[in-house]
Coordinates of C-alpha atoms and ligand atoms in Angstrom, one line a residue:
Chain A
M1032 CA 116.9 159.5 136.3
E1033 CA 115.6 162.0 138.8
E1034 CA 113.3 164.6 137.2
F1035 CA 114.2 168.3 137.1
Y1036 CA 112.2 170.5 139.4
H1037 CA 110.3 173.1 137.4
A1038 CA 108.8 176.3 138.7
L1039 CA 106.9 177.0 135.5
K1040 CA 103.3 175.9 135.9
V1041 CA 100.2 176.0 133.7
S1042 CA 96.9 177.3 135.2
S1043 CA 94.3 174.8 134.0
T1044 CA 91.6 177.4 134.3
A1045 CA 93.3 180.2 132.4
C1046 CA 94.9 178.1 129.7
T1047 CA 92.9 177.7 126.5
G1048 CA 95.4 175.6 124.6
C1049 CA 96.1 178.5 122.2
T1050 CA 99.5 177.0 121.1
H1051 CA 101.5 180.2 121.5
C1052 CA 103.8 178.6 124.1
M1053 CA 104.0 175.3 122.2
T1054 CA 105.4 177.1 119.1
V1055 CA 108.0 179.1 120.9
C1056 CA 109.4 176.5 123.2
P1057 CA 113.0 176.0 122.2
T1058 CA 113.1 172.3 123.3
Q1059 CA 109.7 171.3 122.0
A1060 CA 108.6 170.4 125.5
I1061 CA 105.0 171.5 125.1
R1062 CA 102.0 169.6 123.7
I1063 CA 98.3 170.5 123.9
H1064 CA 96.1 167.8 125.5
H1065 CA 92.5 168.4 126.4
R1066 CA 92.8 172.1 125.6
L1067 CA 95.6 172.5 128.0
A1068 CA 99.3 173.1 127.5
T1069 CA 101.3 170.3 129.1
I1070 CA 105.0 170.7 129.7
N1071 CA 107.3 167.7 129.4
G1072 CA 109.5 167.9 132.5
A1073 CA 112.4 166.0 130.9
A1074 CA 112.7 168.5 128.1
C1075 CA 111.8 171.8 129.8
V1076 CA 114.9 174.0 130.6
D1077 CA 112.9 176.7 132.5
C1078 CA 113.9 179.4 130.1
G1079 CA 110.5 181.1 130.5
M1080 CA 109.8 181.7 126.8
C1081 CA 106.3 180.2 127.3
L1082 CA 105.5 182.5 130.1
K1083 CA 106.6 185.5 128.2
T1084 CA 104.6 184.6 125.2
C1085 CA 101.3 183.5 126.8
P1086 CA 98.6 186.0 125.9
R1087 CA 96.4 184.9 128.9
R1088 CA 99.0 184.8 131.6
A1089 CA 98.2 181.2 132.1
I1090 CA 101.8 180.2 132.7
F1091 CA 103.2 181.3 136.0
V1092 CA 106.1 180.8 138.3
E1093 CA 105.3 178.9 141.4
Q1094 CA 106.9 180.4 144.5
D1095 CA 107.3 179.6 148.2
D1096 CA 104.9 181.0 150.7
F1097 CA 106.3 184.3 151.8
N1098 CA 105.5 183.8 155.4
R1099 CA 108.0 180.9 155.5
I1100 CA 110.6 183.5 156.2
F1101 CA 109.2 183.8 159.7
H1102 CA 110.2 180.2 160.4
F1103 CA 113.6 181.7 160.9
R1104 CA 114.9 184.1 163.5
Y1105 CA 117.5 185.5 161.1
R1106 CA 116.0 186.3 157.8
V1107 CA 118.4 187.1 155.0
I1108 CA 117.2 188.4 151.6
L1109 CA 119.6 188.1 148.6
L1110 CA 119.0 190.7 146.0
P1111 CA 120.3 190.6 142.4
T1112 CA 121.1 194.1 141.1
V1113 CA 118.2 193.9 138.6
V1114 CA 115.8 194.3 141.5
F1115 CA 116.8 198.0 141.7
G1116 CA 116.3 198.3 138.0
Q1117 CA 112.6 197.6 138.5
F1118 CA 112.1 201.0 140.1
A1119 CA 112.1 204.5 138.8
E1120 CA 115.1 206.7 139.6
E1121 CA 113.1 208.6 142.3
V1122 CA 113.0 205.5 144.5
S1123 CA 116.4 205.3 146.2
E1124 CA 118.3 202.2 147.1
E1125 CA 118.0 203.2 150.7
Q1126 CA 114.2 203.2 150.4
I1127 CA 114.2 199.8 148.9
F1128 CA 116.5 198.4 151.6
A1129 CA 114.3 200.1 154.3
E1130 CA 111.1 198.4 152.8
L1131 CA 112.8 195.0 152.8
H1132 CA 113.7 195.4 156.5
A1133 CA 110.2 196.7 157.2
M1134 CA 108.6 193.6 155.8
G1135 CA 110.6 191.4 158.1
F1136 CA 114.1 190.7 156.7
T1137 CA 116.9 191.1 159.3
H1138 CA 119.7 191.2 156.7
V1139 CA 119.6 192.5 153.1
I1140 CA 122.5 191.3 151.1
E1141 CA 123.2 192.0 147.4
T1142 CA 123.8 188.8 145.6
D1143 CA 126.4 190.4 143.3
Q1144 CA 128.7 191.2 146.2
S1145 CA 130.5 188.0 145.6
V1146 CA 131.1 188.6 142.0
D1147 CA 134.6 189.9 142.4
I1148 CA 135.5 186.7 144.3
L1149 CA 133.7 184.6 141.7
T1150 CA 135.5 186.3 138.9
D1151 CA 138.9 185.4 140.5
A1152 CA 137.8 181.8 140.9
M1153 CA 136.7 181.6 137.3
R1154 CA 139.9 183.2 136.0
A1155 CA 141.9 180.7 138.1
Y1156 CA 139.9 177.8 136.7
M1157 CA 140.3 178.9 133.1
Q1158 CA 144.1 179.4 133.5
K1159 CA 144.5 175.9 135.0
N1160 CA 142.3 174.1 132.5
R1161 CA 143.3 175.8 129.2
P1162 CA 142.8 172.6 127.1
L1163 CA 139.0 172.8 127.9
R1164 CA 138.6 176.1 125.9
P1165 CA 136.2 177.5 124.9
F1166 CA 134.9 178.0 128.4
I1167 CA 131.2 178.3 128.8
S1168 CA 129.7 180.2 131.7
A1169 CA 127.4 178.3 134.1
F1170 CA 125.7 181.6 135.1
C1171 CA 122.3 181.0 133.5
P1172 CA 120.7 177.8 134.8
A1173 CA 118.4 177.6 131.7
V1174 CA 121.5 177.5 129.5
V1175 CA 123.2 174.8 131.7
R1176 CA 120.0 172.7 131.3
L1177 CA 119.8 173.4 127.6
I1178 CA 123.4 172.0 127.3
Q1179 CA 122.5 169.0 129.4
V1180 CA 119.5 168.1 127.2
R1181 CA 120.5 169.2 123.8
F1182 CA 124.3 169.6 123.7
P1183 CA 125.7 167.1 126.1
S1184 CA 128.9 166.9 124.2
L1185 CA 129.7 170.5 125.3
I1186 CA 129.3 169.8 129.1
G1187 CA 133.1 169.6 129.5
H1188 CA 133.4 173.2 128.5
V1189 CA 131.1 174.5 131.2
I1190 CA 133.0 176.1 134.1
P1191 CA 132.0 173.9 137.0
L1192 CA 131.8 176.6 139.6
K1193 CA 129.0 177.8 141.9
Q1194 CA 127.4 181.1 141.0
A1195 CA 127.3 184.5 142.9
L1196 CA 124.0 183.5 144.3
D1197 CA 125.4 180.4 146.1
L1198 CA 128.5 182.2 147.2
S1199 CA 126.6 185.1 148.7
A1200 CA 124.3 182.7 150.4
L1201 CA 127.3 180.9 151.9
Y1202 CA 128.7 184.2 152.9
A1203 CA 125.6 185.3 154.7
R1204 CA 125.4 182.0 156.6
Q1205 CA 129.1 182.1 157.5
K1206 CA 128.9 185.7 158.7
L1207 CA 126.0 185.0 161.0
K1208 CA 127.5 181.7 162.3
E1209 CA 130.6 183.7 163.2
Q1210 CA 128.3 185.9 165.3
G1211 CA 127.2 182.8 167.2
V1212 CA 123.9 182.3 165.4
P1213 CA 122.9 178.6 165.2
E1214 CA 122.6 177.3 161.6
E1215 CA 118.9 176.4 161.9
E1216 CA 117.9 179.9 162.8
I1217 CA 119.2 181.3 159.5
G1218 CA 116.9 181.5 156.6
V1219 CA 118.3 182.7 153.3
F1220 CA 115.9 183.8 150.6
Y1221 CA 116.7 184.8 147.1
V1222 CA 114.8 187.2 144.9
T1223 CA 114.6 185.6 141.5
P1224 CA 114.2 187.3 138.1
C1225 CA 113.2 184.0 136.5
A1226 CA 112.0 180.4 136.8
A1227 CA 115.4 179.0 135.9
K1228 CA 117.1 180.3 139.1
I1229 CA 114.3 178.7 141.1
A1230 CA 114.8 175.4 139.4
A1231 CA 118.5 175.7 140.0
I1232 CA 117.9 176.2 143.7
K1233 CA 115.3 173.4 144.1
S1234 CA 117.2 170.8 142.1
P1235 CA 120.7 172.1 141.8
V1236 CA 122.9 170.7 139.0
G1237 CA 126.3 169.4 140.3
E1238 CA 125.4 170.3 143.8
E1239 CA 123.7 168.3 146.6
V1240 CA 121.7 171.0 148.2
S1241 CA 121.5 174.7 147.7
P1242 CA 122.5 177.1 150.5
V1243 CA 119.3 179.0 149.8
D1244 CA 116.2 178.1 151.8
G1245 CA 113.6 179.7 149.7
V1246 CA 112.8 181.8 146.7
I1247 CA 110.8 185.0 146.2
N1248 CA 109.6 186.1 142.8
M1249 CA 110.9 189.4 141.7
D1250 CA 107.5 190.7 140.6
F1251 CA 106.1 189.7 144.0
I1252 CA 108.7 191.6 146.0
Y1253 CA 108.4 194.5 143.6
N1254 CA 104.7 194.8 144.5
K1255 CA 105.4 194.4 148.1
I1256 CA 108.0 197.2 148.1
K1257 CA 105.7 199.4 146.0
M1258 CA 102.9 198.9 148.5
G1259 CA 105.2 199.8 151.4
L1260 CA 106.4 203.0 149.6
T1261 CA 102.8 204.0 148.9
R1262 CA 101.8 203.6 152.5
R1263 CA 104.7 205.5 153.8
D1264 CA 104.1 208.3 151.3
H1265 CA 106.5 211.3 151.8
Q1266 CA 107.7 210.1 155.1
P1267 CA 111.4 209.3 155.3
P1268 CA 112.2 205.6 155.5
P1269 CA 113.3 204.2 158.8
P1270 CA 117.1 204.1 159.1
T1271 CA 118.6 200.7 158.2
S1272 CA 122.0 199.1 158.2
G1273 CA 124.1 200.4 155.3
Q1274 CA 124.4 199.0 151.9
G1275 CA 127.7 197.4 150.9
Y1276 CA 129.9 198.7 148.1
L1277 CA 129.5 197.0 144.7
S1278 CA 132.1 197.4 142.0
P1279 CA 130.9 198.5 138.5
T1280 CA 131.7 195.0 137.2
S1281 CA 129.6 193.4 140.0
I1282 CA 126.7 195.7 139.2
A1283 CA 126.9 194.8 135.5
W1284 CA 127.3 191.0 136.1
T1285 CA 123.7 190.0 135.4
L1286 CA 123.5 192.2 132.3
S1287 CA 124.8 191.2 128.8
E1288 CA 128.6 191.4 128.6
G1289 CA 128.7 191.4 132.4
E1290 CA 130.9 188.3 132.4
A1291 CA 132.4 188.6 129.0
S1292 CA 133.9 192.0 129.7
S1293 CA 135.7 190.7 132.8
F1294 CA 138.1 188.3 131.2
D1295 CA 141.1 188.5 128.9
G1296 CA 141.2 186.9 125.5
R1297 CA 138.4 186.4 123.0
C1298 CA 135.2 186.6 124.9
L1299 CA 131.7 186.4 123.4
A1300 CA 128.4 187.4 125.0
I1301 CA 125.2 185.9 123.6
D1302 CA 121.7 186.5 124.9
E1303 CA 118.3 185.2 124.0
I1304 CA 117.7 181.4 123.8
H1305 CA 117.5 181.0 120.1
N1306 CA 120.8 182.9 119.7
V1307 CA 122.2 180.7 122.4
I1308 CA 121.1 177.5 120.5
D1309 CA 122.6 178.8 117.3
I1310 CA 126.0 179.4 118.9
L1311 CA 125.9 176.0 120.7
E1312 CA 125.3 174.3 117.4
K1313 CA 128.3 176.1 115.9
L1314 CA 130.5 175.2 118.9
E1315 CA 129.4 171.6 118.7
N1316 CA 130.2 171.4 115.0
E1317 CA 133.5 173.1 115.8
E1318 CA 132.7 175.8 113.3
I1319 CA 133.7 178.2 116.0
T1320 CA 137.0 177.6 117.6
D1321 CA 139.7 179.8 119.1
I1322 CA 137.4 181.5 121.5
D1323 CA 138.3 181.7 125.2
F1324 CA 135.1 182.4 127.0
I1325 CA 131.4 182.5 126.1
E1326 CA 128.8 184.1 128.2
L1327 CA 125.3 182.6 127.4
R1328 CA 122.1 184.0 128.8
A1329 CA 118.6 182.6 128.0
C1330 CA 116.8 185.9 128.2
D1331 CA 116.9 188.7 125.7
H1332 CA 119.2 191.3 127.3
S1333 CA 120.0 188.8 130.0
C1334 CA 118.4 189.1 133.4
A1335 CA 117.1 192.5 132.7
G1336 CA 114.7 190.6 130.4
G1337 CA 114.0 187.9 133.0
A1338 CA 110.4 186.5 133.0
L1339 CA 109.7 188.1 136.4
S1340 CA 111.0 191.5 135.5
T1341 CA 108.2 194.0 135.7
N1342 CA 110.0 196.9 134.2
N1343 CA 111.0 197.4 130.6
R1344 CA 114.4 195.8 130.1
F1345 CA 116.0 198.8 128.6
L1346 CA 115.0 200.9 131.6
V1347 CA 116.4 198.3 133.9
I1348 CA 119.7 198.5 132.1
E1349 CA 119.6 202.3 132.2
R1350 CA 119.2 202.4 136.0
L1351 CA 122.0 199.9 136.5
R1352 CA 124.3 201.8 134.2
A1353 CA 123.7 204.9 136.2
R1354 CA 124.7 203.0 139.4
M1355 CA 127.8 201.7 137.7
K1356 CA 128.8 205.2 136.8
A1357 CA 128.3 206.4 140.4
S1358 CA 130.3 203.4 141.7
A1359 CA 133.2 204.0 139.3
T1360 CA 133.8 207.4 141.0
R1361 CA 134.2 205.7 144.4
Q1362 CA 137.4 204.4 145.9
Y1363 CA 137.4 200.6 146.1
P1364 CA 136.9 200.0 149.9
H1365 CA 139.4 197.4 150.9
D1366 CA 137.8 196.8 154.2
Q1367 CA 134.8 195.1 152.7
E1368 CA 133.5 192.4 155.0
I1369 CA 133.0 189.8 152.3
E1370 CA 136.8 190.1 151.5
R1371 CA 137.5 188.5 154.9
H1372 CA 135.6 185.5 153.7
A1373 CA 137.2 185.4 150.2
A1374 CA 139.4 182.4 150.9
Y1375 CA 136.5 180.4 152.4
L1376 CA 134.3 181.3 149.5
K1377 CA 136.9 180.4 146.9
A1378 CA 137.4 177.1 148.5
Q1379 CA 133.7 176.5 148.4
S1380 CA 133.3 177.6 144.8
P1381 CA 133.9 174.3 142.9
L1382 CA 130.7 172.3 142.2
P1383 CA 131.0 169.2 144.2
G1384 CA 129.2 167.0 141.7
K1385 CA 129.1 166.6 137.9
I1386 CA 126.9 168.2 135.3
V1387 CA 125.3 165.1 133.9
P1388 CA 124.1 164.6 130.3
R1389 CA 120.3 164.3 130.0
S1390 CA 119.9 164.0 126.2
I1391 CA 116.3 164.3 125.0
E1392 CA 117.4 163.8 121.4
K1393 CA 118.0 160.0 121.4
L1394 CA 115.1 158.0 120.1
D1395 CA 116.1 154.9 122.1
E1396 CA 118.9 153.7 124.3
N1397 CA 119.4 150.8 121.8
R1398 CA 121.0 151.9 118.6
S1399 CA 119.2 149.4 116.3
V1400 CA 115.9 150.3 117.8
A1401 CA 116.6 154.0 117.5
M1402 CA 117.4 153.4 113.8
E1403 CA 114.2 151.6 113.2
K1404 CA 112.3 154.4 114.9
M1405 CA 114.1 156.9 112.7
Q1406 CA 113.1 155.0 109.6
K1407 CA 109.5 155.1 110.8
I1408 CA 109.7 158.8 111.4
N1409 CA 111.0 159.3 107.9
R1410 CA 108.1 157.2 106.5
I1411 CA 105.6 159.3 108.4
M1412 CA 107.2 162.5 107.2
E1413 CA 106.5 161.4 103.7
I1414 CA 102.7 161.2 104.3
I1415 CA 102.1 164.2 106.6
P1416 CA 101.8 167.7 105.1
R1417 CA 104.9 169.3 106.7
I1418 CA 103.1 172.6 107.3
D1419 CA 103.6 172.6 111.1
C1420 CA 100.0 173.8 111.7
G1421 CA 99.8 172.5 115.2
A1422 CA 96.3 171.1 114.8
C1423 CA 97.5 167.8 116.2
G1424 CA 98.6 169.4 119.4
A1425 CA 102.3 169.1 118.6
P1426 CA 104.6 172.0 117.6
S1427 CA 105.6 170.5 114.2
C1428 CA 104.9 167.7 111.9
R1429 CA 108.3 166.2 112.8
T1430 CA 107.5 166.3 116.6
L1431 CA 104.2 164.6 116.0
A1432 CA 106.0 161.9 114.0
R1433 CA 108.5 161.5 116.8
D1434 CA 105.7 161.3 119.4
V1435 CA 103.9 158.7 117.3
V1436 CA 107.0 156.5 117.1
Q1437 CA 107.6 156.9 120.8
G1438 CA 104.0 155.8 121.5
K1439 CA 103.0 159.2 122.9
A1440 CA 100.6 160.2 120.1
K1441 CA 98.6 158.8 117.3
L1442 CA 99.1 159.6 113.7
S1443 CA 95.4 160.1 113.3
Q1444 CA 95.8 163.3 115.4
C1445 CA 97.0 164.9 112.2
A1446 CA 94.1 166.9 110.7
F1447 CA 95.1 166.0 107.2
I1448 CA 95.4 162.3 107.9
Q1449 CA 92.0 162.5 109.6
K1450 CA 90.4 164.0 106.5
T1451 CA 91.9 161.4 104.3
L1452 CA 90.7 158.6 106.6
V1453 CA 87.2 159.9 106.7
Q1454 CA 87.1 160.4 103.0
E1455 CA 88.2 156.8 102.4
G1456 CA 85.6 155.6 104.9
L1457 CA 88.3 154.3 107.3
M1458 CA 87.1 156.6 110.0
T1459 CA 83.7 158.0 110.9
P1460 CA 83.3 161.8 111.2
E1461 CA 82.3 161.1 114.9
E1462 CA 85.6 159.3 115.5
A1463 CA 87.5 162.2 113.9
I1464 CA 85.7 164.7 116.2
E1465 CA 86.5 162.6 119.2
I1466 CA 90.2 162.6 118.4
A1467 CA 90.2 166.3 117.9
E1468 CA 88.3 166.8 121.2
N1469 CA 91.0 164.9 123.0
T1470 CA 93.4 167.6 121.9
W1471 CA 91.3 170.7 121.9
G1472 CA 88.8 170.0 124.6
K1473 CA 85.1 168.9 124.8
N1474 CA 82.5 170.8 122.9
R1475 CA 85.0 172.7 120.8
F1476 CA 83.3 171.3 117.7
S1477 CA 79.7 171.5 118.6
N1478 CA 77.2 174.3 117.7
N1479 CA 76.9 175.2 121.3
K1480 CA 80.0 177.5 121.4
Q1481 CA 79.4 179.3 124.7
E1482 CA 82.6 178.0 126.1
T1483 CA 84.9 179.3 123.4
S1484 CA 83.0 182.3 122.2
C1485 CA 85.1 185.3 121.3
K1486 CA 84.5 188.3 123.5
Chain B
M676 CA 119.0 154.2 105.9
E677 CA 120.1 156.8 103.5
F678 CA 120.2 160.6 103.4
T679 CA 121.4 162.9 100.7
Y680 CA 122.3 166.6 100.8
H681 CA 123.2 169.0 98.2
I682 CA 126.4 171.1 98.5
E683 CA 126.7 174.4 96.6
G684 CA 130.2 175.4 95.5
G685 CA 131.3 178.8 96.6
D686 CA 128.5 179.3 99.1
F687 CA 130.5 179.7 102.3
S688 CA 127.5 181.0 104.1
R689 CA 126.0 177.5 104.0
A690 CA 129.2 175.6 104.4
G691 CA 128.6 173.1 107.2
A692 CA 124.9 172.9 106.9
A693 CA 124.9 169.3 105.6
S694 CA 127.3 168.1 108.3
S695 CA 125.1 169.8 110.9
E696 CA 122.1 167.9 109.7
V697 CA 123.9 164.6 109.9
K698 CA 125.0 165.5 113.4
K699 CA 121.3 166.0 114.4
I700 CA 120.5 162.5 113.1
L701 CA 123.4 160.8 114.9
K702 CA 122.4 162.5 118.2
Q703 CA 119.0 160.8 117.9
L704 CA 120.6 157.4 117.4
N705 CA 122.3 157.4 120.8
I706 CA 125.8 157.2 119.3
D707 CA 128.7 157.8 121.5
L708 CA 129.4 161.6 121.6
A709 CA 133.1 161.2 120.9
V710 CA 132.2 159.2 117.7
I711 CA 129.7 161.8 116.6
K712 CA 132.3 164.5 117.0
R713 CA 134.8 162.6 114.8
V714 CA 132.3 162.0 112.2
V715 CA 131.1 165.5 112.1
V716 CA 134.6 167.0 112.0
A717 CA 135.4 164.8 109.0
L718 CA 132.2 165.5 107.2
Y719 CA 132.6 169.2 107.8
E720 CA 136.1 169.3 106.2
A721 CA 134.9 167.3 103.2
E722 CA 131.9 169.6 102.8
V723 CA 134.0 172.7 103.0
N724 CA 136.4 171.3 100.4
V725 CA 133.5 171.1 97.9
V726 CA 132.5 174.6 98.7
A727 CA 136.0 175.9 98.5
H728 CA 137.4 173.9 95.6
A729 CA 134.6 172.5 93.5
H730 CA 131.5 173.6 91.7
E731 CA 128.8 171.5 93.3
G732 CA 128.4 168.2 95.0
I733 CA 126.3 165.9 97.1
M734 CA 126.8 164.2 100.4
K735 CA 125.3 160.8 100.6
I736 CA 125.0 159.2 104.0
T737 CA 124.4 155.5 104.5
L738 CA 123.7 154.4 108.1
A739 CA 124.0 150.8 109.2
P740 CA 123.6 149.6 112.8
D741 CA 127.3 149.5 113.3
S742 CA 128.7 152.2 110.9
I743 CA 128.2 155.3 108.9
E744 CA 129.4 155.6 105.4
A745 CA 129.6 159.0 103.7
V746 CA 130.2 159.7 100.1
I747 CA 131.0 163.3 99.1
A748 CA 131.0 163.5 95.4
D749 CA 131.6 166.7 93.5
K750 CA 131.9 168.2 90.0
G751 CA 135.0 170.3 89.9
P752 CA 138.6 170.6 89.0
G753 CA 139.6 167.3 90.7
I754 CA 142.9 166.7 92.6
P755 CA 145.9 165.9 90.3
D756 CA 148.1 164.5 93.1
I757 CA 146.1 163.0 95.9
A758 CA 149.1 162.0 98.0
L759 CA 150.4 165.5 97.8
A760 CA 147.0 167.0 98.8
M761 CA 146.9 164.6 101.8
Q762 CA 150.0 166.3 103.2
E763 CA 149.5 168.6 106.2
G764 CA 149.8 172.2 105.1
Y765 CA 149.4 171.6 101.4
S766 CA 146.8 173.9 99.9
T767 CA 146.0 175.5 96.6
A768 CA 143.3 177.7 98.2
S769 CA 142.9 181.1 96.6
P770 CA 143.5 184.3 98.6
R771 CA 139.7 184.7 98.7
V772 CA 139.3 181.4 100.4
R773 CA 142.1 182.1 102.8
E774 CA 140.4 185.4 103.7
M775 CA 137.4 183.3 104.8
G776 CA 139.6 181.5 107.3
F777 CA 140.1 178.3 105.2
G778 CA 143.1 177.1 103.3
A779 CA 145.5 175.9 106.0
G780 CA 145.9 172.6 104.2
M781 CA 144.6 170.7 107.2
G782 CA 141.3 169.5 105.9
L783 CA 142.2 166.2 104.2
P784 CA 144.7 165.2 107.0
N785 CA 141.9 165.9 109.5
I786 CA 139.5 163.7 107.6
K787 CA 142.0 160.9 107.6
K788 CA 142.5 161.3 111.4
N789 CA 138.8 161.3 112.1
C790 CA 137.4 158.3 110.2
D791 CA 138.2 154.7 110.1
R792 CA 138.4 154.1 106.4
L793 CA 139.1 156.7 103.7
E794 CA 139.0 156.4 99.9
I795 CA 139.6 159.3 97.6
E796 CA 139.1 159.1 93.8
S797 CA 139.6 162.0 91.6
T798 CA 139.6 162.9 87.9
V799 CA 141.1 166.1 86.8
N800 CA 138.6 168.5 85.3
A801 CA 135.7 166.2 86.2
G802 CA 135.5 165.8 90.0
T803 CA 136.4 164.2 93.3
T804 CA 134.7 161.5 95.3
V805 CA 135.6 161.1 99.0
K806 CA 134.3 158.1 100.7
M807 CA 134.7 157.7 104.4
T808 CA 133.5 155.1 106.9
T809 CA 133.4 155.2 110.6
F810 CA 132.4 152.3 112.9
F811 CA 130.3 152.9 116.0
T812 CA 131.7 151.4 119.1
G813 CA 129.8 149.9 122.0
Ligands
ATP2280 N1 136.9 168.5 96.5 C1 138.1 169.0 96.0 N2 138.1 169.4 94.8 C2 139.3 169.8 94.3 N3 140.4 170.0 95.0 C3 140.4 169.6 96.3 C4 139.2 169.1 96.9 N4 139.5 168.8 98.2 C5 140.8 169.1 98.4 N5 141.3 169.6 97.3 C6 142.7 170.0 97.1 O1 143.5 169.5 98.1 C7 144.1 170.6 98.8 C8 144.3 170.2 100.3 O2 143.0 170.1 100.8 P1 142.8 170.3 102.4 O3 141.3 170.2 102.7 O4 143.7 169.5 103.1 O5 143.2 171.8 102.6 P2 142.5 173.2 102.2 O6 141.1 172.9 101.8 O7 143.3 173.8 101.2 O8 142.6 174.0 103.5 P3 141.8 173.7 104.9 O9 141.0 172.5 104.7 O10 142.8 173.6 105.9 O11 140.9 174.9 105.0 C9 143.3 171.7 98.5 O12 144.0 173.0 98.7 C10 142.9 171.5 97.1 O13 143.9 171.8 96.2
SF4_2281 S1 119.3 185.2 131.6 FE1 119.1 185.6 133.8 S2 116.9 185.9 134.1 FE2 117.1 184.8 132.1 S3 116.9 182.7 132.6 FE3 119.1 183.2 132.6 S4 119.5 183.6 134.8 FE4 117.3 183.7 134.5
MG2282 MG1 139.9 171.8 103.1

């Protein structure tokens, strides 16, 4: 099976193998080898928990080279509303738009412009497919991947539609093509609040290729805008093409309740990945039924809490709420340009492919073998201490046992087992050190501690 | 392979915990998702019946390469008329239990529907034993 693309990377120079990320990873995708956190690509869902928890900023989000935008004559930047929430109220939306033009974008389009169209498409899908209730939103790519790897039985409940990001990218392309611009001269770049959206663009689920050409990290664009604003100090921004209208519901879309508040019936909004896992367990066990729609977001407070958000998430929400209020007092302008493309975008909205299961739970394809492996795991669990200390380089005793059975680790990595083996003369102290060094790095156990000294 | 779980009567906050553990095991064994679903639904209903109607019980799971057998045995009031209890809509659930969203009288019929073999034995004022077997396909 083709691997997922992951934008989350570990810096081998900054990482000290401190285990913080390993412990928080909701899919147990991280192990420590040679004093370095290593991420298992089959299990990682790009939720960004590791990045948020890393005390050394050793986990980062890989991004495309910014100058790639200049490979295109028409350079479109797609902005999710949370971008504006990064800035203090003094910085106006016009200023932000102006800075984006100044750095080289020919068109600035708000991603959430297509939300009203998407909402209609989602509503129509739900009405047509009522037996598939409860419907699960495909908004957050980390959640879709989580469902693929850990809850494949729920895939049928996921609404198989493209997201606002894809629809707005298609809209931007269509708009320019209508003006006679050749396809290859259009570059569409998305400002991402997280690693998950990048992964969704680089290896889309249920889609062949994404209509987005490149991704720009939100913290990067924040710095670039800030820099421009500082340079231009006090001078008015150069005039730019106007910003389109966004309805209050579109502005709120990326926030918690953004989707759930848009539909009729019993709708739930859940954010933060552990809460999401909890609810998915309940759905899978059919402990929760009679729900119509469930909005699930990997980040605490949804995209306001995205890994690449630089501002405090509560302040992000405050700014967006202020904008919603202002928008609510405006008349809905029916002459919106995107409306003209509504039929086209709705037709484009279904995902052409399937969301495939990628279970990481199964011990083996063959049931009898899987059963034997499980028996072995149970036997290991009886002799290891079950204190989940992490000294073996795995997040829990059970994961070590699983790794051992899968041939990915040795039982002697367990610090307790090592002690016992040494005591019984079955292992020399030197051998024990060597095993530990394989996990925690060379010279970690020698007297010469320069490398690891506390500062 | 065997697994045993304890079920506490009256503790609705934990109802479903044992079935959920069994589900996690089955997912690791690469068993067809539709089969897992049937098994878990049946187990859940039996577990909730112990919580709602009995004092305490155990769930004992025996896994073979081609089947899962579950025995849910409780100490409790027992079922005087099993045939009657098996009827859809029949329930003696107390108002308190109904308030918790149970007591539609659909549990036992649901178990029957979702397993391949079902045996129920019960002694009034002693307890009930539900034994269900489901075969894995493929
Ligand atoms: N373990 C048990 N001990 C004693 N009585 C039981 C037990 N299981 C079921 N019963 C009796 O059988 C009746 C029917 O059970 P069933 O599971 O079908 O419905 P219910 O538990 O009342 O409601 P529901 O399962 O729909 O929430 C119960 O109301 C109860 O009288
Ligand atoms: S909640 Fe938003 S920011 Fe967080 S992972 Fe999902 S899409 Fe990305
Ligand atoms: Mg019942």
